[in-house]
XYZ file of C-alpha atoms in Angstrom:
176
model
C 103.617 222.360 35.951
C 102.791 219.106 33.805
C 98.970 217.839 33.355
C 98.082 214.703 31.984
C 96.065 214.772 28.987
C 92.749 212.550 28.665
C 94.014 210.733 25.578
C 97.149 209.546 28.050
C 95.304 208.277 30.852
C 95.475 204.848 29.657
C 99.259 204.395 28.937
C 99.823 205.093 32.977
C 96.930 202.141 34.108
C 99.451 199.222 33.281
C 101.723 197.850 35.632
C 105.209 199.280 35.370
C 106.533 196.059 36.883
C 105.645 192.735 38.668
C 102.655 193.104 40.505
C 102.917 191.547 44.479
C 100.625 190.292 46.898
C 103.004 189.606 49.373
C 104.528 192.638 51.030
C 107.444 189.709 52.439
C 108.565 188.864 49.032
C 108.131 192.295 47.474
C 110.519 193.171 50.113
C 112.895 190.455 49.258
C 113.137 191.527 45.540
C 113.618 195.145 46.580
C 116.250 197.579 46.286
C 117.743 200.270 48.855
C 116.115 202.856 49.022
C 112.626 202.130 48.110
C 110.500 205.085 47.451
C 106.311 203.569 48.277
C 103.537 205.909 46.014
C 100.095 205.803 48.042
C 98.915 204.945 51.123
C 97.892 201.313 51.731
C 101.623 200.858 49.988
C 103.120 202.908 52.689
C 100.937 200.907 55.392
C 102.130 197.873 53.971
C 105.881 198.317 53.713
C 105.607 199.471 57.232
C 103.366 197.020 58.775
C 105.966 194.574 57.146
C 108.449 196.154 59.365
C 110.116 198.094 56.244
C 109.749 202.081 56.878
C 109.747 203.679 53.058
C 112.522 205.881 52.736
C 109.902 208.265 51.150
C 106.559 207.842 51.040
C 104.278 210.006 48.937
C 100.714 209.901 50.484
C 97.115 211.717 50.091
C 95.236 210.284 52.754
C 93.035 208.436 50.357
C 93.220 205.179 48.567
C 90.493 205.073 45.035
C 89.608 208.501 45.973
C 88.119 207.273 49.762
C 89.632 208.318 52.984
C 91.877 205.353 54.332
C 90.732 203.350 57.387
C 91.657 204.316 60.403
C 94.083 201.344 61.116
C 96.145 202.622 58.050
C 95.589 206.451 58.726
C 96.816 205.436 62.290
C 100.002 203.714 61.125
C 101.180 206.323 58.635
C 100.898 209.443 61.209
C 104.388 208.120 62.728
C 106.049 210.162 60.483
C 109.730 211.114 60.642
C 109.786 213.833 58.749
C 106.938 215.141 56.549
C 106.990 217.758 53.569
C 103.005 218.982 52.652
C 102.684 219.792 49.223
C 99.657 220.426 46.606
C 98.754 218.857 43.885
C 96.180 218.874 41.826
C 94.420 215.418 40.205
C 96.470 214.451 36.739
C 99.373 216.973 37.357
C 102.356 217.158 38.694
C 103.185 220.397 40.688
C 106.711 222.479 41.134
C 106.378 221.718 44.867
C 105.754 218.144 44.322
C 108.500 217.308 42.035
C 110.937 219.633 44.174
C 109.578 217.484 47.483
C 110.566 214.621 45.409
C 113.679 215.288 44.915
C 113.938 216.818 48.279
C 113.070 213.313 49.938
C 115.148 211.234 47.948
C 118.062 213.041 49.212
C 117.524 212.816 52.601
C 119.396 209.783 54.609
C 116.240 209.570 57.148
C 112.858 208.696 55.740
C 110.606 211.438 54.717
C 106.991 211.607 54.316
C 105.518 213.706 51.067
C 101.995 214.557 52.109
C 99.787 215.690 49.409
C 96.994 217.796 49.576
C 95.340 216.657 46.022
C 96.394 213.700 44.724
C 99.914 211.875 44.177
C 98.674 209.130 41.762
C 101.370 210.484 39.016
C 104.644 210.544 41.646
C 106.216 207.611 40.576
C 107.041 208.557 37.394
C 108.954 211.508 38.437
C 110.236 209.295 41.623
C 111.709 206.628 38.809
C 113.436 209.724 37.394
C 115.078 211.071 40.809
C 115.864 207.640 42.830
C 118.714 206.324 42.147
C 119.602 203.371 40.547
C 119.623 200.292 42.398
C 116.411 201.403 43.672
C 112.989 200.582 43.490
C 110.048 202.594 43.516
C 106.432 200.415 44.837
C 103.058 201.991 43.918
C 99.511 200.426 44.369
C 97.574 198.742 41.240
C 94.334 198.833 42.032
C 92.395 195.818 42.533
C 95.383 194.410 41.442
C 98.396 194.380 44.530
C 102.012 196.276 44.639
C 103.875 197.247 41.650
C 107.546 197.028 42.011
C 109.780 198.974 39.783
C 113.464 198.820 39.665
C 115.124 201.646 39.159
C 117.497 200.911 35.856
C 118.600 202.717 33.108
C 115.634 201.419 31.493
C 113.114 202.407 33.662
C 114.532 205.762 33.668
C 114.495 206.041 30.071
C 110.851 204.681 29.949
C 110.014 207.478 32.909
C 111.357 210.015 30.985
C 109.494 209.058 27.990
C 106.180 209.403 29.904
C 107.409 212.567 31.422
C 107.561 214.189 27.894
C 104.106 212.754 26.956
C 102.666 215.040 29.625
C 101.295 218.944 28.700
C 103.373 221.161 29.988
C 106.944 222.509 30.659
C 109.225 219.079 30.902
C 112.215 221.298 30.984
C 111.254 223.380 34.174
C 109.999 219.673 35.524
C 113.449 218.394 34.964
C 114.681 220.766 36.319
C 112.657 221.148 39.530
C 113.868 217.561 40.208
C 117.427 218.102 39.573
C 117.327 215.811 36.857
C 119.034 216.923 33.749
C-alpha cells in the first residue's frame, strides 16, 4: 500500500521521542494504552511486568532471529493477528491489524511475517491520545512517544512522505 522511498530512509532513523534505558521509568512516564513496535520492546515491557496492549512483532531484532529467552517470553500471546509485510512498506493488512488491535480492550499481538520496522508511524496515527507508542532505537534503548496532537500531526506528515496511496492508508486505519 505505501513504500518508503530510499531518499526517506533517513528522516525515520531519529528518535521520535526520549530515548530510555530503563524499562521502570519508561513505564512511569507512560500513557494507557501503550502500543510496543519490535520485539526486545515487547520483551521488555513484559519482563517489566507491563503486557503491551498491542505489540507489533517479526520475530527478529536488526534483521537476526531473537534469542530464545525473548522468543520464549513473547509466545504467551493473548490474542495474535498474522499479517505480511514487506521491508519499507506498509501493507492493507497491517494498517487494518493496527487499527484492529488498538480497538480491542484485551492485548493483542500483530505478528508480522516481513518486517514491522515502519508500524509506529501508522500506530501514532490510530492510538489514541493520551497514549504512547514505544519502539526500539537501535544501539540506542526505547523510544517513547506520546500520543498528542502533535505527534499525530508529525505522523501524518511522514505518512504522506511515503509512495503510495495515503488516502486508501487512511482509510484502512479508520483514520480520516
Amino acid at each position: 500500500m505505501l513504500t518508503l522511498p530510499d531518499d526517506l530512509r533517513g528522516a525515520f532513523k531519529d528518535p521520535m521521542g526520549p530515548v530510555y534505558t530503563d524499562t521502570e521509568r519508561l513505564l512511569s512516564d507512560a500513557g494507557d494504552p501503550i502500543v510496543a513496535v519490535g520485539d526486545v520492546v515487547a520483551y521488555h515491557l513484559r519482563v517489566a511486568g507491563r503486557d503491551p496492549d498491542v505489540a507489533v512483532i517479526d520475530g527478529k531484532t536488526e534483521r537476526e532471529a531473537v534469542s530464545d529467552e525473548i522468543a520464549a517470553v513473547l509466545a504467551d500471546d493473548d490474542r495474535r493477528i498474522e499479517v505480511t509485510n514487506d521491508p519499507a512498506t506498509l501493507s492493507a493488512s497491517m494498517l487494518e491489524a493496527l487499527a484492529e488491535a488498538v480497538a480491542d480492550p484485551d492485548p493483542v499481538v500483530i505478528y508480522v511475517t516481513g518486517e514491522e520496522d515502519l508500524a509506529t508511524v501508522p500506530a501514532l496515527l490510530v492510538a489514541p491520545e493520551g497514549a504512547s507508542v514505544v519502539y526500539g532505537q537501535p544501539g540506542e534503548g526505547m523510544v517513547l512517544v506520546d500520543v498528542t496532537a502533535a505527534s499525530k500531526r508529525e505522523a501524518r506528515e511522514l505518512l504522506g512522505k511515503l509512495e503510495g496511496d495515503t488516502a486508501a492508508a487512511l482509510a484502512a486505519l479508520g483514520v480520516e
